[in-house]
Coordinates of C-alpha atoms in Angstrom, one line a residue:
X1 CA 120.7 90.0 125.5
X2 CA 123.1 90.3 128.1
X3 CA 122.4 93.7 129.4
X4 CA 118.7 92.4 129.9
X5 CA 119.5 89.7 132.3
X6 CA 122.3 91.3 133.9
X7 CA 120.7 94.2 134.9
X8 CA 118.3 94.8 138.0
X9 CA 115.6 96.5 137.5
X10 CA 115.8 99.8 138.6
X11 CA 114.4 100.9 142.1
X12 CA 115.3 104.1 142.1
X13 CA 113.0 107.4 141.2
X14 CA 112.6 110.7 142.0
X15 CA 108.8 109.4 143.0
X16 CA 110.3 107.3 145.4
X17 CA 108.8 104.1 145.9
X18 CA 107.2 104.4 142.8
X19 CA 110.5 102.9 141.2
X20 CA 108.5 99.8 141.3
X21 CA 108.0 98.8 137.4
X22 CA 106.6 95.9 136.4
X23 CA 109.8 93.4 136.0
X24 CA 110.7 94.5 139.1
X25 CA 107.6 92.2 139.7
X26 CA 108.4 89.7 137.7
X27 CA 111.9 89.3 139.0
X28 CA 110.7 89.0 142.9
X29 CA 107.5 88.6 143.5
X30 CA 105.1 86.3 140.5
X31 CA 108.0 84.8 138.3
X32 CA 110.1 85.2 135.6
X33 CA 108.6 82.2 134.0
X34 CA 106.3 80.6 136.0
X35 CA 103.4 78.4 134.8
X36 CA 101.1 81.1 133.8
X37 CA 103.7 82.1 131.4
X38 CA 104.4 78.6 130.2
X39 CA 101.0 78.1 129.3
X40 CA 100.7 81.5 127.7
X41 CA 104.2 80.1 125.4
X42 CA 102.3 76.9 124.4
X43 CA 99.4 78.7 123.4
X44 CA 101.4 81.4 121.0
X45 CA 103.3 78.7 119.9
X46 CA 100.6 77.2 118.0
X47 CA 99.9 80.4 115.6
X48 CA 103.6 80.5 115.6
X49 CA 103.3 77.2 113.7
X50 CA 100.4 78.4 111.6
X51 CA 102.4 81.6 110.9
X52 CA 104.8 78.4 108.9
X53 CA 102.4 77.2 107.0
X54 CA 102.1 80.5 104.9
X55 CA 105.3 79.2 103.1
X56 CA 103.0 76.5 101.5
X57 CA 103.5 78.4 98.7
X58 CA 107.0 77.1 97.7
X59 CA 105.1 73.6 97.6
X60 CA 101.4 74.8 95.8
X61 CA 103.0 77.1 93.1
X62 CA 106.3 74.1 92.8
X63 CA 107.6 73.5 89.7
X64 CA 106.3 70.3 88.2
X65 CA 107.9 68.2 85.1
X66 CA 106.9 69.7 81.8
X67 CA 107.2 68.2 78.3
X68 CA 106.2 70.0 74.8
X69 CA 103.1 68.1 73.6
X70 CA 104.1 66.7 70.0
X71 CA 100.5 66.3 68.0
X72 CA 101.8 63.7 65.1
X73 CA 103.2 61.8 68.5
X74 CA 100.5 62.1 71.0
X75 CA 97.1 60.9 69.2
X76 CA 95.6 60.6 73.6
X77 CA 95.4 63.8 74.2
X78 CA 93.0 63.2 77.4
X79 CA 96.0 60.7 79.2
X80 CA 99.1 60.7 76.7
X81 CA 102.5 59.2 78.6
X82 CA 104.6 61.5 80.0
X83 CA 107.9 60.1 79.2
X84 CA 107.2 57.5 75.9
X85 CA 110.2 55.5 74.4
X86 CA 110.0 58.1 71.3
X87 CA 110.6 61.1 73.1
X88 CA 114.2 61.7 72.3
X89 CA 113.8 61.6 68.9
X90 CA 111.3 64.3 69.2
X91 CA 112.5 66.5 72.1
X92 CA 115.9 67.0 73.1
X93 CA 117.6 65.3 75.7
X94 CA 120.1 62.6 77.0
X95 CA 117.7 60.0 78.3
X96 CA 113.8 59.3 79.1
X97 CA 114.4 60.7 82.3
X98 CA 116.1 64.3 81.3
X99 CA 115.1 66.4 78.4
X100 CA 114.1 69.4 77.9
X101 CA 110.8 70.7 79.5
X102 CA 109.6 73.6 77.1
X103 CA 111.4 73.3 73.6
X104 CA 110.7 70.6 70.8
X105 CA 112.7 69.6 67.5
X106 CA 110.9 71.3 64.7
X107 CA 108.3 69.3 61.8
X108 CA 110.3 68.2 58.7
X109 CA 108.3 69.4 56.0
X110 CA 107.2 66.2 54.9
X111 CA 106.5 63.3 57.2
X112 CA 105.7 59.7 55.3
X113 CA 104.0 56.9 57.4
X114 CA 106.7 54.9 59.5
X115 CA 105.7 51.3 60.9
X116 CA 108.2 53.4 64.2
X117 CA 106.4 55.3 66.6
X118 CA 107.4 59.0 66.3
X119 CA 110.5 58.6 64.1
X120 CA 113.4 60.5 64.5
X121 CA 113.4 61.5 60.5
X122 CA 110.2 62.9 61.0
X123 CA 111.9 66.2 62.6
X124 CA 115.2 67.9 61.5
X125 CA 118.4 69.4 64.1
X126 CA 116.9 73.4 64.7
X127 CA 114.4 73.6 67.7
X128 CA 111.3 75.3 68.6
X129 CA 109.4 76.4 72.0
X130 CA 106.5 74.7 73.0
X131 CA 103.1 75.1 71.1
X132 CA 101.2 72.8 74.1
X133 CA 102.4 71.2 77.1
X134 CA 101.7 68.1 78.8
X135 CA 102.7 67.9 82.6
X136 CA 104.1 65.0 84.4
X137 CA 101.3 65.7 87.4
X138 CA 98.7 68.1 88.7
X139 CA 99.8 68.7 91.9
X140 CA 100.8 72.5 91.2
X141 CA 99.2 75.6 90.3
X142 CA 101.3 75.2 87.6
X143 CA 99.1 72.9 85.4
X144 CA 95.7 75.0 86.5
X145 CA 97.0 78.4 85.3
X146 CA 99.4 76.5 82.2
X147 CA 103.1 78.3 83.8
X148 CA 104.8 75.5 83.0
X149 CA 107.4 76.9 80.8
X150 CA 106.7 80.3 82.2
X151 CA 109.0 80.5 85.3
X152 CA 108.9 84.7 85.8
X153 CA 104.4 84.6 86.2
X154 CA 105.4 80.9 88.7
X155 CA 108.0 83.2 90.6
X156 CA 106.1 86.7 91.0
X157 CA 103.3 84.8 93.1
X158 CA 106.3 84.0 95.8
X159 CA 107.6 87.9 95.2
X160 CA 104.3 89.4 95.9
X161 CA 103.1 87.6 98.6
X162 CA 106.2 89.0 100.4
X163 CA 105.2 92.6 99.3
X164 CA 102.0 92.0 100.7
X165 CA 104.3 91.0 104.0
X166 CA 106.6 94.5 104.0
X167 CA 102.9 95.9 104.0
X168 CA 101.1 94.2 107.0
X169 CA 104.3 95.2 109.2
X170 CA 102.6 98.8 110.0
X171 CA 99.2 97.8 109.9
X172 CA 100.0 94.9 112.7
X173 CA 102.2 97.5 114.4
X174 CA 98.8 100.2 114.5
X175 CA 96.9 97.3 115.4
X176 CA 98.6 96.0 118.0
X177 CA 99.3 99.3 119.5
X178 CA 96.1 100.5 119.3
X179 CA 93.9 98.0 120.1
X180 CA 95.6 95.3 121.6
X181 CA 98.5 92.6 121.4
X182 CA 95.8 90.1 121.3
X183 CA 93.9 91.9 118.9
X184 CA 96.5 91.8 116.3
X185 CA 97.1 88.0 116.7
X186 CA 93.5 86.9 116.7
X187 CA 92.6 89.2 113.3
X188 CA 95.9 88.0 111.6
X189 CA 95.7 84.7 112.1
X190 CA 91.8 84.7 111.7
X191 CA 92.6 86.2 108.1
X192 CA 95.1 84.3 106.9
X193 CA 92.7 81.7 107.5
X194 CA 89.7 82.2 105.9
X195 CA 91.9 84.2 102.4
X196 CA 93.9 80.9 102.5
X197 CA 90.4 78.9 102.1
X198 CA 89.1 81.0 99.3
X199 CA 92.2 81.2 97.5
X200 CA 92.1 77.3 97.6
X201 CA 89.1 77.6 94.9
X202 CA 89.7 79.9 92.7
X203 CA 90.7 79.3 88.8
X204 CA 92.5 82.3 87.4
X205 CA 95.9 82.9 88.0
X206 CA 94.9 86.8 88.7
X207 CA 92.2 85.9 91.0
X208 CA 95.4 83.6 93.1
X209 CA 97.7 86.2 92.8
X210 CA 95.8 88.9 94.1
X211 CA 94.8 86.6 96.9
X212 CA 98.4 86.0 97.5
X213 CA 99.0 89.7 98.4
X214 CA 95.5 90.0 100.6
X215 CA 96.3 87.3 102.5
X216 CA 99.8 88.5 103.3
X217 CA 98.5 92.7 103.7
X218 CA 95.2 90.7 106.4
X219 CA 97.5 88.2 107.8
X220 CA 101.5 88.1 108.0
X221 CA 101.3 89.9 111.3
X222 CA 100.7 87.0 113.4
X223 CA 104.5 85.7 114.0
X224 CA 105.2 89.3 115.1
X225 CA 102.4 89.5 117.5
X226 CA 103.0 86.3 118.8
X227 CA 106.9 87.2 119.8
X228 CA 105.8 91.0 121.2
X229 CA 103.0 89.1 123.1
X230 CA 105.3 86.8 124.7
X231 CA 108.3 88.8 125.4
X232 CA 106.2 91.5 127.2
X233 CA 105.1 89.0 129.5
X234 CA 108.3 86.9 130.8
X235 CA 110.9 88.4 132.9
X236 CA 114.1 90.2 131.3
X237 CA 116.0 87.4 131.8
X238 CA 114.4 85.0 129.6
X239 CA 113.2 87.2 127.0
X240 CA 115.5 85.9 124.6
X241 CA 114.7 82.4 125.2
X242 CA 111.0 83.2 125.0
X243 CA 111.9 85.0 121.7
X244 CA 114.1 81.8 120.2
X245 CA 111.0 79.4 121.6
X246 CA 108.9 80.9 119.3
X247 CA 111.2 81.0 116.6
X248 CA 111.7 77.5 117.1
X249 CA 108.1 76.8 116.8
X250 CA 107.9 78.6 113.6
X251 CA 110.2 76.1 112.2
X252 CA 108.7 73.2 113.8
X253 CA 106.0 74.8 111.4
X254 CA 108.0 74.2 108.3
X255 CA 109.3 70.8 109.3
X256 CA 105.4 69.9 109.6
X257 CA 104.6 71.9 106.4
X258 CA 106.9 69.5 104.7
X259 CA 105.4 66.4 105.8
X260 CA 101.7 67.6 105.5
X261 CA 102.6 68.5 101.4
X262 CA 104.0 65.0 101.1
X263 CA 101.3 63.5 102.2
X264 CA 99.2 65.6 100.2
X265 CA 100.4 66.6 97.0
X266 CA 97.3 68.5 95.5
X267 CA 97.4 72.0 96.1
X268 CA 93.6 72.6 96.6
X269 CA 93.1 70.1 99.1
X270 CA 96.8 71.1 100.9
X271 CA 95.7 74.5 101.1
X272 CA 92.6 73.7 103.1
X273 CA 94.3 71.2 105.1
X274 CA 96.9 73.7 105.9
X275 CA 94.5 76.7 106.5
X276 CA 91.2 75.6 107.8
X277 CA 92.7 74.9 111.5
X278 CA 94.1 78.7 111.6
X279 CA 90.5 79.7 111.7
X280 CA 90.2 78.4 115.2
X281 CA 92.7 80.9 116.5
X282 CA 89.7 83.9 116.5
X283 CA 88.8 81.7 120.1
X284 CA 92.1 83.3 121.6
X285 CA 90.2 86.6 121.7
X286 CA 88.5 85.1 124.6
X287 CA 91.5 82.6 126.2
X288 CA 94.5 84.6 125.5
X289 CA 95.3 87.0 128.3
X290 CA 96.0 90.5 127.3
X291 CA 99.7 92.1 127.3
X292 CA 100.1 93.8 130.9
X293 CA 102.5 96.4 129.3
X294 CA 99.9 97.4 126.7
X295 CA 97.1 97.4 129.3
X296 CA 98.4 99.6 131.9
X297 CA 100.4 102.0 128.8
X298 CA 96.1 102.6 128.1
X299 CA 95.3 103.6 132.0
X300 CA 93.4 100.2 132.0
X301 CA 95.0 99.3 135.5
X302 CA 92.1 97.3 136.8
X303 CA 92.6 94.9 133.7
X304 CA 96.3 94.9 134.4
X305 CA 96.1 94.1 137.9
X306 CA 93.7 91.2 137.9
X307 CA 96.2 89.7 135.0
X308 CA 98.8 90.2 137.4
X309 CA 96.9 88.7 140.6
X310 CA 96.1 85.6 138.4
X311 CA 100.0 85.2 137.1
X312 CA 101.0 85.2 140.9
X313 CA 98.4 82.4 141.6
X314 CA 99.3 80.3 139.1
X315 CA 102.9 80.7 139.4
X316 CA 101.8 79.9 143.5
X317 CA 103.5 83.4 144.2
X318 CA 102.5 86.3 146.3
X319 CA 102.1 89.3 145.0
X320 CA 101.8 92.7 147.3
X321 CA 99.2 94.9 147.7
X322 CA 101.4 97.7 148.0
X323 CA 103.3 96.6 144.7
X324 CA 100.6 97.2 142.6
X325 CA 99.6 100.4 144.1
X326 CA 103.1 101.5 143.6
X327 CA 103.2 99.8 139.9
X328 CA 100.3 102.0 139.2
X329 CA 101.4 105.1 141.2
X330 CA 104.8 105.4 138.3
X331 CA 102.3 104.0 135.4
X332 CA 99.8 107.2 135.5
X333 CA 103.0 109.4 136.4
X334 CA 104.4 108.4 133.0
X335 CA 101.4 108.1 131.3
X336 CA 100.4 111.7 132.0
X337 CA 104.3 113.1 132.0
X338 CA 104.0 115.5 128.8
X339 CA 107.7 115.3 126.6
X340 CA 108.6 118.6 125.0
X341 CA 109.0 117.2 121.2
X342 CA 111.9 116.0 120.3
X343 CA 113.2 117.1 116.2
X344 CA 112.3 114.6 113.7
X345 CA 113.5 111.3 113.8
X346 CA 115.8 111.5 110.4
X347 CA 116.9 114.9 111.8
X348 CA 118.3 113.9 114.7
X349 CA 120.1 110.3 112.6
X350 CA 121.6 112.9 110.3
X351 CA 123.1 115.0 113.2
X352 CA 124.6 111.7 114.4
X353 CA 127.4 110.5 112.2
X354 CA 127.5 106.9 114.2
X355 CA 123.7 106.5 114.3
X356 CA 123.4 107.6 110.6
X357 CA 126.2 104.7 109.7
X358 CA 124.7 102.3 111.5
X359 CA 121.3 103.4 109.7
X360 CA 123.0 102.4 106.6
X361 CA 124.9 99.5 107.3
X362 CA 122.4 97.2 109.3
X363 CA 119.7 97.2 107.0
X364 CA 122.5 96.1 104.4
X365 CA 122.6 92.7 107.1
X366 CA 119.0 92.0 107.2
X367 CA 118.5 92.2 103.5
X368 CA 121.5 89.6 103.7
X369 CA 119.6 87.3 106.7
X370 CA 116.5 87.9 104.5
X371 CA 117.3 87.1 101.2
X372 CA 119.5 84.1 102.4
X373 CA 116.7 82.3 105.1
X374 CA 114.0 82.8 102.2
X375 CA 115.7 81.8 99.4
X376 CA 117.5 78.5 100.8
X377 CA 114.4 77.7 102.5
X378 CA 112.3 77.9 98.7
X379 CA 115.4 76.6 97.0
X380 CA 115.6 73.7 98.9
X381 CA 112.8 71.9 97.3
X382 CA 114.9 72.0 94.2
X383 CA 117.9 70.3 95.8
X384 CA 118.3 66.4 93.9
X385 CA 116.1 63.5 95.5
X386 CA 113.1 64.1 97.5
X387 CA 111.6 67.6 98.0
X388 CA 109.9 67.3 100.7
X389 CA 112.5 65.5 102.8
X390 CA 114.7 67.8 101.6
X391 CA 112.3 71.0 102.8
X392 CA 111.8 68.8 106.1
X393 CA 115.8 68.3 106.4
X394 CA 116.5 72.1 105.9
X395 CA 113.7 74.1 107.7
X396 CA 114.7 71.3 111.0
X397 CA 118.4 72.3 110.7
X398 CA 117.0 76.1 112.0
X399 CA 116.4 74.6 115.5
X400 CA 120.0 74.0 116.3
X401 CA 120.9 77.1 115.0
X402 CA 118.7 79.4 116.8
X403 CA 119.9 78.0 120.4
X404 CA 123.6 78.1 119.3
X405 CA 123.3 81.5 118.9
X406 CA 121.6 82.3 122.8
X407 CA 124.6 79.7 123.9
X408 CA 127.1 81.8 122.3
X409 CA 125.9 85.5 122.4
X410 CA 126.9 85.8 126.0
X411 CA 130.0 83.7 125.7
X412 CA 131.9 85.4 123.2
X413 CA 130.0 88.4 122.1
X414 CA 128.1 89.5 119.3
X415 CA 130.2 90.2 116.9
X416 CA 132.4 87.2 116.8
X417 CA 128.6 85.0 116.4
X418 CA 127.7 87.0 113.7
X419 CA 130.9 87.0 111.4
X420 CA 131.3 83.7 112.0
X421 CA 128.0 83.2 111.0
X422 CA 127.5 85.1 108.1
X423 CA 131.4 84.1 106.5
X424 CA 130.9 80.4 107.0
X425 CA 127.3 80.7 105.3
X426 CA 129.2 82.3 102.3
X427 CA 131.7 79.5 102.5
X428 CA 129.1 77.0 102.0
X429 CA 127.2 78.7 99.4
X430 CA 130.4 79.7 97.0
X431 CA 131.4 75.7 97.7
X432 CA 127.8 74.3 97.2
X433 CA 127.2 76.8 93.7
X434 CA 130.3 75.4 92.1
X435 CA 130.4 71.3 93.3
X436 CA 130.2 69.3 90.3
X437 CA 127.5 67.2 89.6
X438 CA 126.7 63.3 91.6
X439 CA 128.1 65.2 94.7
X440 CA 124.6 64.6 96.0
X441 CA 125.0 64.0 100.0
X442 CA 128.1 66.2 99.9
X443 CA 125.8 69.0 98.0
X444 CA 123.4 68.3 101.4
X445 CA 125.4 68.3 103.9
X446 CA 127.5 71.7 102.7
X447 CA 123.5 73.1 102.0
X448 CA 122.5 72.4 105.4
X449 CA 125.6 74.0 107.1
X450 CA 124.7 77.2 105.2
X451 CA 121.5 77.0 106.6
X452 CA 122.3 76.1 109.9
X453 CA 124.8 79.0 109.9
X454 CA 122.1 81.6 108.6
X455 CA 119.7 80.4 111.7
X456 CA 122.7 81.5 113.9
X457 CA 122.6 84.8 112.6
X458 CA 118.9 85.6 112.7
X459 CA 118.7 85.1 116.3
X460 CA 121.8 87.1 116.7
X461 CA 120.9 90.0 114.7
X462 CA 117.7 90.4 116.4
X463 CA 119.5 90.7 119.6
X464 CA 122.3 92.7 118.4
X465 CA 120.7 95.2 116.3
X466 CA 118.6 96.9 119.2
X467 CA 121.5 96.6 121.3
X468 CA 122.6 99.5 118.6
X469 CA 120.6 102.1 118.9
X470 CA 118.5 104.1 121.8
X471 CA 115.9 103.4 124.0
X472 CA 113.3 106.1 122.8
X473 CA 114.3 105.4 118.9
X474 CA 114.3 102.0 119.1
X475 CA 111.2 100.0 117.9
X476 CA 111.5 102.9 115.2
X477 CA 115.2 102.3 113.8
X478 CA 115.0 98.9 114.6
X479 CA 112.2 98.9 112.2
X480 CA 113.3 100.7 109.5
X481 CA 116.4 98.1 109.6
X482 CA 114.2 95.4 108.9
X483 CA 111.6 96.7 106.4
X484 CA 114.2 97.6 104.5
X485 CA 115.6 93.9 104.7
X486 CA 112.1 92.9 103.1
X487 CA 113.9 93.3 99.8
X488 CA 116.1 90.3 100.4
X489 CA 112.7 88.1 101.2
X490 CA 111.2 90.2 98.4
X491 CA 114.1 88.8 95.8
X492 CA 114.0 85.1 97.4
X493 CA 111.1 83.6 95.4
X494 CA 112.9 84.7 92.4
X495 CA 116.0 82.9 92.8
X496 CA 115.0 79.7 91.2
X497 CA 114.1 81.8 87.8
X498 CA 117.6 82.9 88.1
X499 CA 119.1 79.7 88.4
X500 CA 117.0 78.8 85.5
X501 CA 117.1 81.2 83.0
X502 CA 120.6 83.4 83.7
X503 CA 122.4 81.0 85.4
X504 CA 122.3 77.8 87.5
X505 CA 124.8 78.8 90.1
X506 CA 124.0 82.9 90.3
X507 CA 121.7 81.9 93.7
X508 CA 124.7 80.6 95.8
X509 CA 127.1 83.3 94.7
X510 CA 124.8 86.1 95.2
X511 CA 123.9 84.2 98.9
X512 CA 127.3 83.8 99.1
X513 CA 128.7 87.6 97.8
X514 CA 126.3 89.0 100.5
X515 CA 126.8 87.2 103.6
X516 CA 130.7 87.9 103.3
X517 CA 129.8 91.7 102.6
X518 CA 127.4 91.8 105.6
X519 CA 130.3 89.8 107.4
X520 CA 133.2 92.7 107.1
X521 CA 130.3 95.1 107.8
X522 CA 130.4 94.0 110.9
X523 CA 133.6 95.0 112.0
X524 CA 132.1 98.7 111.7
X525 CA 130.3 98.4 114.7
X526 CA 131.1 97.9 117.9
X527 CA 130.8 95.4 120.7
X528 CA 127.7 95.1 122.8
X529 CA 128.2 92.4 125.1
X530 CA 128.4 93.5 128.7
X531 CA 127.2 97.0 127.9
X532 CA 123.9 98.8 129.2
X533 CA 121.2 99.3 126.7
X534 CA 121.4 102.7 125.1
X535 CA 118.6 105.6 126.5
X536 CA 120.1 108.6 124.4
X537 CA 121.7 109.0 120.9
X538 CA 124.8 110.1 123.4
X539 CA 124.8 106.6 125.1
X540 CA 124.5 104.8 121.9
X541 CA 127.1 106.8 120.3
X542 CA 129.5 105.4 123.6
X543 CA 127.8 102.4 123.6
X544 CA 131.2 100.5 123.9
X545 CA 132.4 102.0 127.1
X546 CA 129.0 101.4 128.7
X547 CA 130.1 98.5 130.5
X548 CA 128.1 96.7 133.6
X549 CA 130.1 95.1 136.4
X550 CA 129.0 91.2 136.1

């Protein structure tokens, strides 16, 4: 964010010297982002990549291929071939390699002995759904719990894991404000661990999908804790990078993710490779130093000081005496300054006709950043030749576009990244939906522009969409912005059912139809680059004019 690195920490109070706050210390005396905060990166990062492997999902609960099982035809019923000579005379189907997965030709009435294996007189022209299946592996959840021609009950375990993940956002947030950034990581990572593990055992498809949701409602939080953690401890003018570092390890997750599943294919044994290392994470309790921020907003200014004295010696810095005496002199003034009570929060939107627009529109743009990210990330494992290259391919093309987007922001302004953004992603999808068929590295390279184009826009939108509205109303608008863009990740897992059953290119065209909505939208708002943050509904509602001299 621009008006985070541009401006100077204020020095001025009516306390003072007391307008000593703590980036003021950052910014001259221990660091912006010294060693002590490098380390502190490397060791979020790694939950960061945990936080990736939750999307194992898209590779445990994966389709796998599916054939009717024809009894007159398949006399092994223990190890009958997947794909026999016969099996166009009994399924339909253009060749051994493609035919349908969950319908059969129906029995003639009478069937006389044939010196042929599986005759194609032995059935008539009208067909029937499967009666039993046979599956080409048993790599999925889909052969345990038999889904393999039922692609709604294979989608709803993707849909309500995310539920699960609109839920943990408030219980992290309580946690973490509560108790403790590093609170919050150390339980959410610790519990996606060990729920992970169970889930790796169990044998009902109830038993997994109710797993599915307590692992998400114990354990989503982590990502989130990770960036607040992080952020709160670097100086104002790398904040955003800290934020996109994180980001970028969270897709370094994926890309390893995608690899790990190749290698192994079983789900069981992939789930506890993938989740059995997250239980170490319950050490940071002990290694992972506390957020300063949270510690001295909780009059624990002992705590927050001997942090601080440890950051300057590591960063080989000198930190004052008098600066911390003055650091706590404005903490207790503000911690003890009672605030006459302000109206309600939806009061005080619905007075504002700006705020209460933008209230409306950006939640419209993170259902599309949402629903977009998720789906192309689980869709990609559908695209033609090798999923997990393909996952590997997709989720790495994030990286680029996460650091485009903190090269651009303060180069030519938010709103130019983000409409960019969002109308070439709906180029690519409307293009990549309706590309006819043996267009395969065409088909990849269009996919992975849409991607890359999306990644632009979810660093952006972070950035921007705080920039919109006021200091004091923040955390809590920007919030309601994004759970409500949970129902785009909430819709994601069911995209490929979709594509399946309704139609195969409705995905790309609802991607598509979105990200050029959310794209006009943008024009709605204005410009924040250059401009001071927001403290009142006033200053938001000027936001424009509140320009800072560069």
């Amino acid at each position: 964010m621009s008006s985070v690195k541009k401006e100077r920490p204020s020095t001025n109070s009516d306390n003072g010297n007391s307008g000593v706050d703590l980036d003021l210390i950052l910014v001259e005396e221990i660091g912006q982002l010294g060693r002590y905060q490098l380390i502190t990166l490397a060791l979020a990062s790694l939950p960061a990549i945990f936080g990736a492997f939750t999307s194992e999902y898209i590779f445990t609960v994966a389709r796998i291929p599916t054939r009717c099982r024809i009894p007159q035809c398949d006399p092994d019923i223990l190890h009958p071939e997947f794909r026999p000579e016969w099996i166009l005379n009994a399924v339909p189907g253009i060749s051994v390699d493609s035919f349908e997965e969950c319908v059969r030709y129906v029995n003639r009435n009478y069937q006389a002995p044939s010196n042929q294996t599986c005759p194609a007189w032995w059935f008539d022209n009208s067909t029937m759904d499967c009666e039993e299946l046979i599956y080409g592996n048993t790599h999925s959840v889909v052969f345990d719990f038999k889904l393999g021609c039922d692609e709604w009950r294979r989608s709803l375990i993707g849909t309500v894991r995310t539920v699960g993940t609109l839920i943990v956002l408030p219980i992290t947030g309580y946690i973490s404000d509560r108790w403790g950034r590093r609170m919050a990581l150390t339980l959410n990572a610790f519990n996606t661990g060990w729920t992970g593990l169970v889930r790796s055992f169990v044998h009902t498809y109830e038993w997994f999908l109710a797993l599915e949701v307590i692992e998400a409602c114990l354990g989503a939080g982590g990502f989130s804790s990770c960036y607040i953690l992080v952020t709160e401890l670097v100086g104002p003018k790398y904040r955003v990078m800290a934020g996109a570092t994180i980001s970028t390890m969270f897709a370094i997750g994926q890309v390893m993710l995608g690899f790990i599943a190749w290698n192994v294919p079983s789900w069981r044994l992939l789930t506890q490779v993938l989740y059995v290392p997250q239980l170490i994470v319950i050490s940071y309790f002990w290694i992972l130093p506390e957020s300063v921020r949270w510690l001295m907003s909780k009059d624990r200014y002992e705590e927050s000081e001997a942090i601080l004295k440890k950051v300057a010696k590591t960063n080989k810095k000198e930190l004052s005496e008098k600066s911390l005496a003055l650091l706590r002199t404005r903490a207790e003034v503000e911690n003890k300054t009672i605030i006459a009570e302000d109206p309600w929060l939806p009061v005080l939107v619905f007075r504002s006709r700006v705020i209460l627009q933008r209230c409306i529109i950006s939640p419209i743009w993170w259902i599309t950043m949402t629903l977009v990210y998720y789906g192309m990330t689980i869709n990609a494992v559908h695209l033609s030749g090798n999923q997990y290259l393909n996952f590997v391919i997709v989720s790495a093309i994030e990286i680029p576009g996460y650091w485009t987007a903190i090269l651009l922001l303060d180069r030519i302004g938010r709103k130019p990244v983000l409409i960019c953004a969002f109308w070439i992603c709906a180029v690519c999808q409307f293009t990549f939906g309706f590309m006819s068929e043996g267009m395969d590295t065409l088909s990849l390279i269009v996919y992975l522009i849409g991607k890359y184009s999306i990644s632009v826009a979810v660093t952006s939108l972070y950035v921007y969409t705080a920039e919109l509205f006021p200091t004091k109303y923040r955390h809590s608008l920007f919030a309601f912005a994004s759970m409500i863009g949970r129902l785009g990740s909430i819709t994601a897992p069911l995209t490929p059912a979709l594509a399946q059953e309704v139609w195969e290119p409705f995905p790309s065209v609802l991607f598509g139809s979105f990200a050029l909505l959310s794209g006009l939208l943008i024009f709605t708002t204005p410009e924040t680059l250059g401009t001071k943050l927001p403290d009142t509904i006033e200053d938001a509602e000027l936001v424009a004019s509140r320009k800072i001299d560069v």
